[in-house]
XYZ file of C-alpha atoms in Angstrom:
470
model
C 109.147 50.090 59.985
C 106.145 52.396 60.960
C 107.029 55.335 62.983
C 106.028 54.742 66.706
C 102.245 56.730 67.836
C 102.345 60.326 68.670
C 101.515 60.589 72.106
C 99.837 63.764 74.201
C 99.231 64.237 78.125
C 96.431 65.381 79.216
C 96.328 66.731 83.426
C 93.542 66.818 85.206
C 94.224 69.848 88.376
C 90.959 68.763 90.192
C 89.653 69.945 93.795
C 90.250 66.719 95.409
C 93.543 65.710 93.149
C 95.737 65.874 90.054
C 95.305 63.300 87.500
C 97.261 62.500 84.198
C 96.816 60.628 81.216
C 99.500 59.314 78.351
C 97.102 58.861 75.025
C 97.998 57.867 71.809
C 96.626 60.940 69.828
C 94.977 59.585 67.035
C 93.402 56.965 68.525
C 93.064 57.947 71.958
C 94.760 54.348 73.395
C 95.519 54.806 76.983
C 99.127 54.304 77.420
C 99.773 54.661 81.059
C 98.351 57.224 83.869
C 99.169 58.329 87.317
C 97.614 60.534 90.174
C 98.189 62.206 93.380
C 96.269 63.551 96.268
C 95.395 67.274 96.866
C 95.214 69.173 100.170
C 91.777 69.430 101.274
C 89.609 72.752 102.236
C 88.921 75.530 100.248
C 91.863 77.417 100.056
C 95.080 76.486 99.331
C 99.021 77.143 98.305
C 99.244 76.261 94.446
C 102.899 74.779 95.194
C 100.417 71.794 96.365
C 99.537 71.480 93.210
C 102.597 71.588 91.430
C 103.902 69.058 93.569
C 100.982 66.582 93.307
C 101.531 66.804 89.112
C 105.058 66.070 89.904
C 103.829 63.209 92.166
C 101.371 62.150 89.104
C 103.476 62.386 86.398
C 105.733 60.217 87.919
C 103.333 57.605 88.786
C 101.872 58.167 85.322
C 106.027 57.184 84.111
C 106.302 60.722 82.687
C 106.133 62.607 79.324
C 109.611 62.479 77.903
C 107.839 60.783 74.742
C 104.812 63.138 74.663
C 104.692 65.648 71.985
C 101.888 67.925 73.430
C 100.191 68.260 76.762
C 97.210 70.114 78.034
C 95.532 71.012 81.785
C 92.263 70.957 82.576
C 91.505 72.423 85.763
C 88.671 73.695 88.875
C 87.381 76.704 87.617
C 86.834 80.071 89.824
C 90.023 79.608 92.133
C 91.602 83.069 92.685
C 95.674 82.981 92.153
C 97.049 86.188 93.288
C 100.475 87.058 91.541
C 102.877 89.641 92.654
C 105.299 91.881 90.265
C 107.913 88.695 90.703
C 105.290 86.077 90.106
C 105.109 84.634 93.136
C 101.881 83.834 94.917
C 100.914 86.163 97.298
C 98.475 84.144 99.290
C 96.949 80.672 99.333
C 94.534 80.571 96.274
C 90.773 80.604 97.010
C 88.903 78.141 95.702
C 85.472 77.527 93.796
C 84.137 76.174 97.485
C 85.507 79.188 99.580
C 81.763 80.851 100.370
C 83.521 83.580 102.537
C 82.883 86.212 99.532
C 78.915 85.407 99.321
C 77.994 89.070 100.998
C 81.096 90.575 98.336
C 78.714 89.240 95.617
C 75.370 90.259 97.165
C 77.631 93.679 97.250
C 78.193 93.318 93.724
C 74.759 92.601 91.997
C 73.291 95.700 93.933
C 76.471 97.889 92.665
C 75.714 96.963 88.823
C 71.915 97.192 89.824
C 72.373 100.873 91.316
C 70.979 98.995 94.544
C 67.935 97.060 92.900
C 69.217 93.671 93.187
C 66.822 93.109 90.527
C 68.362 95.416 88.038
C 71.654 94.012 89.056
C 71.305 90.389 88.267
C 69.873 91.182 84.776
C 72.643 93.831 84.474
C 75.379 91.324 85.270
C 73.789 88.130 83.451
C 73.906 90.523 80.417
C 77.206 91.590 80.842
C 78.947 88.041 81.732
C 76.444 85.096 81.043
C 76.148 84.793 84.791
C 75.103 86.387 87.815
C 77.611 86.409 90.563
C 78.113 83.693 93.517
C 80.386 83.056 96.045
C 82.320 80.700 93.531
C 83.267 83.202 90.919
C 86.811 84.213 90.695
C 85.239 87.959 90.503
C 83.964 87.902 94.346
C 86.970 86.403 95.658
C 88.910 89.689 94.241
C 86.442 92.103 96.232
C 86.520 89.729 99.358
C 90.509 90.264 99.048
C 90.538 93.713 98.595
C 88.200 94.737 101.432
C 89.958 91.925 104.052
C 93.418 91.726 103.076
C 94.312 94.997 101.808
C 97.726 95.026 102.364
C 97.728 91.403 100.083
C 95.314 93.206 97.871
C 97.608 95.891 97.009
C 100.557 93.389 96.484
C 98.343 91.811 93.174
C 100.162 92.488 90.280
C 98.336 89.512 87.939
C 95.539 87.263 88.630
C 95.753 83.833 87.437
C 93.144 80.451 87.625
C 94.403 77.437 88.729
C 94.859 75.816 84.951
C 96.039 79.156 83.747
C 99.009 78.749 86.564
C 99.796 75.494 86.157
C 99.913 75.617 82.514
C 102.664 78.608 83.069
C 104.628 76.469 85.778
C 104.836 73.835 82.676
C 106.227 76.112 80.626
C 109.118 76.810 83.288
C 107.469 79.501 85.236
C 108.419 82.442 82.403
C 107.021 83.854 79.508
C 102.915 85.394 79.753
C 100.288 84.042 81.201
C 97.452 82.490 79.309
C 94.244 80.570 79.855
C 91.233 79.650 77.477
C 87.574 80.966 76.634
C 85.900 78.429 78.804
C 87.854 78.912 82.033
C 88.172 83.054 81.439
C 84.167 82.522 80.810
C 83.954 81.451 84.512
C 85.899 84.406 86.360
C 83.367 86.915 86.377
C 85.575 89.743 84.039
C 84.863 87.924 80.748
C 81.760 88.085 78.374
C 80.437 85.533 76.233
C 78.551 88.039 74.046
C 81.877 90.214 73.126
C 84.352 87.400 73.688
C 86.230 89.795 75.561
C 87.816 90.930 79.508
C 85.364 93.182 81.129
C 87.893 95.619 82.741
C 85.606 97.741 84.009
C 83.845 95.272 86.222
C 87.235 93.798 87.026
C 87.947 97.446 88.701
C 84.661 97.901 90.183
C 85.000 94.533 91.971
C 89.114 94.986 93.175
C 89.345 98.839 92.668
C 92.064 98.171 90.278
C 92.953 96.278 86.661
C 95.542 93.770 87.489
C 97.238 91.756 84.581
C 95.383 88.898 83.041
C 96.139 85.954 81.034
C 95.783 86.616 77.498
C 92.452 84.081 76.066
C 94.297 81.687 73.332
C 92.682 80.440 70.606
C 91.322 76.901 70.863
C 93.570 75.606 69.090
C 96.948 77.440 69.962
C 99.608 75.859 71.391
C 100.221 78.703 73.758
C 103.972 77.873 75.135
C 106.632 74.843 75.631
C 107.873 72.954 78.092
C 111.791 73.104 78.910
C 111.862 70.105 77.592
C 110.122 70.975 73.641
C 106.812 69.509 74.822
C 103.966 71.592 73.382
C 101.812 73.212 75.922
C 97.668 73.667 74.654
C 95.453 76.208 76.021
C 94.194 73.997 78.813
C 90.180 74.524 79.942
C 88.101 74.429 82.615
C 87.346 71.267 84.292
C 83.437 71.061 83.079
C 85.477 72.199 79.459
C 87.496 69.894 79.661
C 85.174 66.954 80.356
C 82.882 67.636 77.214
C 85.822 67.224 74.918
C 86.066 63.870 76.609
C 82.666 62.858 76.157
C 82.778 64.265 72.610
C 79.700 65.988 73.376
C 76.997 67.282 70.639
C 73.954 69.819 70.458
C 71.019 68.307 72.530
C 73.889 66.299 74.987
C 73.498 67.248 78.954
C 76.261 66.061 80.900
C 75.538 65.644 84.678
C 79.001 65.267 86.390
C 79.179 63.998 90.470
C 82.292 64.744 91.584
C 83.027 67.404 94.458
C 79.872 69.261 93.055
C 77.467 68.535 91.067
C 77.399 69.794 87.462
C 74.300 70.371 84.770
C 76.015 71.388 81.811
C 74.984 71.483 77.367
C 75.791 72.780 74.943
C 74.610 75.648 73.091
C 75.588 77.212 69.481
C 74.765 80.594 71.112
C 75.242 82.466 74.911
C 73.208 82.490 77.282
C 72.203 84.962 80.015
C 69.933 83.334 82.854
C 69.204 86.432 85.156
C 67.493 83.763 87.661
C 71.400 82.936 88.593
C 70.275 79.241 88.142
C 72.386 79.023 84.739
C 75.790 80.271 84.246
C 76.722 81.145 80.736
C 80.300 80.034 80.377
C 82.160 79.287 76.957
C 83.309 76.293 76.438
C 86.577 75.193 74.644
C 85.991 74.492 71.190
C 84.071 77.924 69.860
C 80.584 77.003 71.239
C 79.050 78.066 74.930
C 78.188 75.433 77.898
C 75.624 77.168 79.987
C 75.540 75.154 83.325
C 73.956 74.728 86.841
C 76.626 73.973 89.280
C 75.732 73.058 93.145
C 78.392 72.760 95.938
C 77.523 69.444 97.321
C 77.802 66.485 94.901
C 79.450 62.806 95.591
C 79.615 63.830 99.293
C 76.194 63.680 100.044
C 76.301 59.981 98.948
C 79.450 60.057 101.251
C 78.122 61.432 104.361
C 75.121 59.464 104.403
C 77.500 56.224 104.075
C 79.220 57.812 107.181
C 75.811 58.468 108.912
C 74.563 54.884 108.306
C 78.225 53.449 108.976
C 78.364 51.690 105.160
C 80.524 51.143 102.408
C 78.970 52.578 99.345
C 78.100 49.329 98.379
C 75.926 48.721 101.032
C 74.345 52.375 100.618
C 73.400 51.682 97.217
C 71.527 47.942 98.451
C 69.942 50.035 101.629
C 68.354 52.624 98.937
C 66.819 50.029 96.733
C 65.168 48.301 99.297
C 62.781 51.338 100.158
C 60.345 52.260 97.791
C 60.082 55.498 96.056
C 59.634 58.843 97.932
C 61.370 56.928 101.044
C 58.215 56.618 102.745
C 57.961 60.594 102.782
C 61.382 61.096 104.252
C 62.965 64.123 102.496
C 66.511 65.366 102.657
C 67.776 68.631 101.596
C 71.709 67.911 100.803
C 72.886 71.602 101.414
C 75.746 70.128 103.249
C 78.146 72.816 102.148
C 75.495 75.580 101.756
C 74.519 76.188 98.101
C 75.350 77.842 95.169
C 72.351 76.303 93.223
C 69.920 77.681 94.759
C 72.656 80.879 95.952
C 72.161 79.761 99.811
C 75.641 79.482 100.718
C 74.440 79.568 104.304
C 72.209 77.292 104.906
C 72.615 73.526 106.111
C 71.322 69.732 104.837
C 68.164 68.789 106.588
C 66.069 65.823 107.077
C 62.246 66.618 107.140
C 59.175 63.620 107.372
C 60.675 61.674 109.697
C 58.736 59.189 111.089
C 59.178 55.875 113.180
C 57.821 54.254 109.728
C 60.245 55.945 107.713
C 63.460 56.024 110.597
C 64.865 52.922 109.125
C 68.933 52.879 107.479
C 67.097 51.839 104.073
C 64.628 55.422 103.923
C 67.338 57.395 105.255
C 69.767 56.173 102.242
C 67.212 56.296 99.420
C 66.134 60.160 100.909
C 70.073 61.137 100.462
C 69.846 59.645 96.496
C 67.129 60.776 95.807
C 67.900 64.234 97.610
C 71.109 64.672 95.388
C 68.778 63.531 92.722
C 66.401 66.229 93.120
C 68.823 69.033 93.192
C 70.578 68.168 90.312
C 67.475 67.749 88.569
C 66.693 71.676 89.409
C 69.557 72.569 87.771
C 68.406 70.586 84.636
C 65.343 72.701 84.818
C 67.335 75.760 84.274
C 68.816 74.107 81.099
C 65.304 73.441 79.936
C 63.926 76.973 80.650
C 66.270 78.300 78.571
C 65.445 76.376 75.529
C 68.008 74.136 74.986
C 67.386 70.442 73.788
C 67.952 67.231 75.959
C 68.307 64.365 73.550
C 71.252 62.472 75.930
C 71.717 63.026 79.585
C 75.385 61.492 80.264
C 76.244 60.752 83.621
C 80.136 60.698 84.628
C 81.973 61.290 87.766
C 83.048 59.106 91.040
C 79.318 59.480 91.975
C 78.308 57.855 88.613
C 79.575 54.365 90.109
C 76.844 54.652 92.748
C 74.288 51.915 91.897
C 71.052 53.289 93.880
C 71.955 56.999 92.145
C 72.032 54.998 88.351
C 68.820 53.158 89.363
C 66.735 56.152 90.876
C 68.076 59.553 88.944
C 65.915 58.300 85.372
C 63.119 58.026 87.678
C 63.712 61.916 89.288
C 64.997 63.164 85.853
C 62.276 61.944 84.203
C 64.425 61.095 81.145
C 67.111 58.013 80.574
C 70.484 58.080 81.630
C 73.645 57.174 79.543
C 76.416 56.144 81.681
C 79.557 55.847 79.851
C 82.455 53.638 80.830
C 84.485 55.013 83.678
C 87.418 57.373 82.806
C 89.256 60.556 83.477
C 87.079 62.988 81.445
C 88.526 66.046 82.389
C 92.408 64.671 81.587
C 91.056 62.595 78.641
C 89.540 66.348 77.284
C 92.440 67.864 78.307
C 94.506 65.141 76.277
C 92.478 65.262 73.358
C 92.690 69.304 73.120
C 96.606 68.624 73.193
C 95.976 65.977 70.615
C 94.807 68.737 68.473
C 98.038 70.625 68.201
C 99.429 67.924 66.729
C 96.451 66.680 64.011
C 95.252 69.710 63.173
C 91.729 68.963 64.398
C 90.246 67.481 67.114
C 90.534 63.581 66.949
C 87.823 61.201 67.525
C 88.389 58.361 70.320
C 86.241 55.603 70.341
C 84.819 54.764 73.548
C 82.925 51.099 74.700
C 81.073 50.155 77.758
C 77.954 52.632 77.491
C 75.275 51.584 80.057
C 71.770 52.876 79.775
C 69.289 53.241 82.724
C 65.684 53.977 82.667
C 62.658 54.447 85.629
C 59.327 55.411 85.147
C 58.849 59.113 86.504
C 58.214 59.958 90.065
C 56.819 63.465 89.925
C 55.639 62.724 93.165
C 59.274 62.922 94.473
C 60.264 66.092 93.290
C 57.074 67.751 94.397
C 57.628 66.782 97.663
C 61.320 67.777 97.708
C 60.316 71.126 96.310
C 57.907 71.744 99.313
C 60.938 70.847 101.725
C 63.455 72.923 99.781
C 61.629 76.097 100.025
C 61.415 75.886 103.735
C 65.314 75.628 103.916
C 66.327 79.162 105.586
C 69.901 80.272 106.147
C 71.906 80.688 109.213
């Protein structure tokens, strides 16, 4: 008799929820899977989210028979350790825009008060220039409002990074991967290495940090013998899943809204518009990242009183442009453009134009448009796009499928529905066992194509720029 599959886990420690995966490592056959609900908001205790991957794994019929698991998880979110490992405060997340001024703070700092001098100081330090989502301005905001928690830190820790240790029974060092160390703020791309010194400068001191594992390290065990992998950030994560390639952009809709590729080389964008993060196989995935994603598409459902279904049908009825109805979708501010204070806005509205049909196909083509921006940044920065891949909940939206070729200017590969993120995270853990990284054959790839509507963006662009903040 054959011996029965090797089979990995791969977790998936999202904003909204924890999802896992049971995959049969060389091929990549689903098995079985599970998934819980997260607290919602933008901060919150990480016992939530050990509880919901209890809550998953369950539902998923655990990993007794798994040899190796991995975690992918939201970059950015700010775990404060004490001496005793225990969490000293609920964890901030990527969404938390209370530390924008902390990073305005910081770029002028580095930039000896030229802000300037301080984005092109910090993109060439880091890959990136800071935002209220990086890990590294939610360590100033701490230290200047909660001093008394500030002074309690003992180890910092990202939400993968601590889940990955609570695996491995809560003991033992911490330890975290290129792609989601890439994303705190303290790491460079260029030197593959912590920046301690702008660590200090942002927190005033140089609390422990998870040692960066290899790839392809298995970097501790369960209790139970299962092999624990390095684990990545979610956008990471998700391009093992898709397998991608050189000349591949993968536009995500989930909570946000993710541009990402991948490049042989790093990146600095001094613009802010591109962060230069690692990614989790030895390469780099610069990427545009904007707060609001799938929840524009949601709100406007709530606005109109629609399933999404209905959305979608509403959007496709009015013709391109929306009869000059424009929205902005800065529901949550913005991190792409950095206007983490400024609101969504309707502009062109007319009693032509104030029907339930142009208000829908403004919001797609509004989410449209600012993803689309980010893929601008991509471009400026030289990088080929051969294959624009669209994935997350957003990607089931109909209208978005129908009218983002026609905004992108470019076709758009939708590939069957799955966990990315998990199915990365399951195919890194896959790794420790085969030596290499497998390859899983996917079916179901849909392909979607528009003629360009320049016309669109130009007039978004006009409305954008008159967005001010509070």
């Amino acid at each position: 008799m054959s011996a029965p599959p090797a089979l990995v886990a791969g977790v998936d420690t999202s904003t909204q929820s924890c999802k896992v995966v049971i995959r049969d490592a060389e091929t990549g056959v689903a098995v079985r899977s599970g998934r819980a609900a997260h607290p919602d908001g933008s901060e919150v205790w990480p016992r939530a989210w050990w509880e919901a991957f209890e809550r998953a794994l369950a539902d998923a019929g655990g990993m007794d028979d798994c040899v190796a698991v991995a975690v992918g998880g939201q970059q950015h979110g700010l775990v404060a350790l004490d001496a005793d490992g225990a969490v000293v405060r609920p964890a901030l997340l990527w969404n938390d825009t209370r530390s924008a001024d902390a990073a305005e703070d910081l770029i002028l700092e580095l930039g000896g008060g030229s802000r300037e001098a301080g984005a092109r100081a910090w993109a060439e330090a880091i890959g990136s220039v800071p935002v209220a989502s990086l890990t590294v301005t939610k360590l100033r905001w701490l230290a200047q409002h909660e001093p008394d928690n500030a002074r309690r830190v003992s180890a910092v820790a990202l939400p993968h990074d601590w889940l990955s240790w609570r695996l491995a029974g809560g003991v033992g060092e911490l330890a975290t991967d290129r792609s989601d160390a890439s994303g705190t703020g303290y790491w460079s791309p260029f030197s593959e290495d912590y920046r301690l010194d702008l660590l200090e400068l942002a927190f005033g001191a140089r609390p422990e940090l998870p040692r960066v594992a290899a790839p392809a390290e298995a970097v501790a065990a369960t209790p139970g013998g299962i092999l624990i992998g390095p684990g990545a950030g979610d956008n990471a994560a998700a391009a093992l899943g898709l397998e991608m390639r050189p000349g591949d952009v993968a536009i995500s809709l989930g909570t946000s809204g993710v541009v990402s590729a991948i490049s042989a080389v790093p990146v600095a964008d001094p613009t802010g518009t591109v962060t230069g993060f690692a990614d989790a196989d030895g390469a780099y995935l610069p990427l545009a990242c904007t707060l609001n994603g799938s929840r524009v598409l949601d709100a406007a459902r709530h606005l109109l009183g629609v399933d999404h279904t209905e959305l979608s049908r509403l959007a496709l009825q009015a013709p391109p442009g929306a009869g000059g109805l424009v929205m902005v979708p800065y529901l949550q501010g913005e991190r792409t453009p950095n206007k983490p204070r400024a609101s969504a806005a309707f502009h062109g509205l007319r009693l032509a134009n104030s029907t339930a049909a142009h208000l829908a196909r403004a919001a797609v083509e509004g989410l449209a448009c600012l993803l689309a921006d980010g893929l601008d940044g991509i471009v400026r920065l030289g990088l080929k796009v051969e294959r624009i891949l669209l994935i997350g909940g957003g990607a089931r939206s109909a209208a978005f499928r129908r009218i983002a070729p026609s905004v992108f200017g470019r076709p758009v590969v939708v590939p069957a529905a799955g966990e990315y993120v998990a199915d990365g995270a399951a195919r890194q853990a896959a790794r420790l066992v085969l030596g290499e990284l497998p390859h899983w054959e996917r079916a179901g790839t849909a392909v979607f194509e528009a003629p360009a509507a320049p016309a669109v963006r130009e007039r978004y662009a006009q409305v954008r720029d008159m967005v001010l903040e509070r």
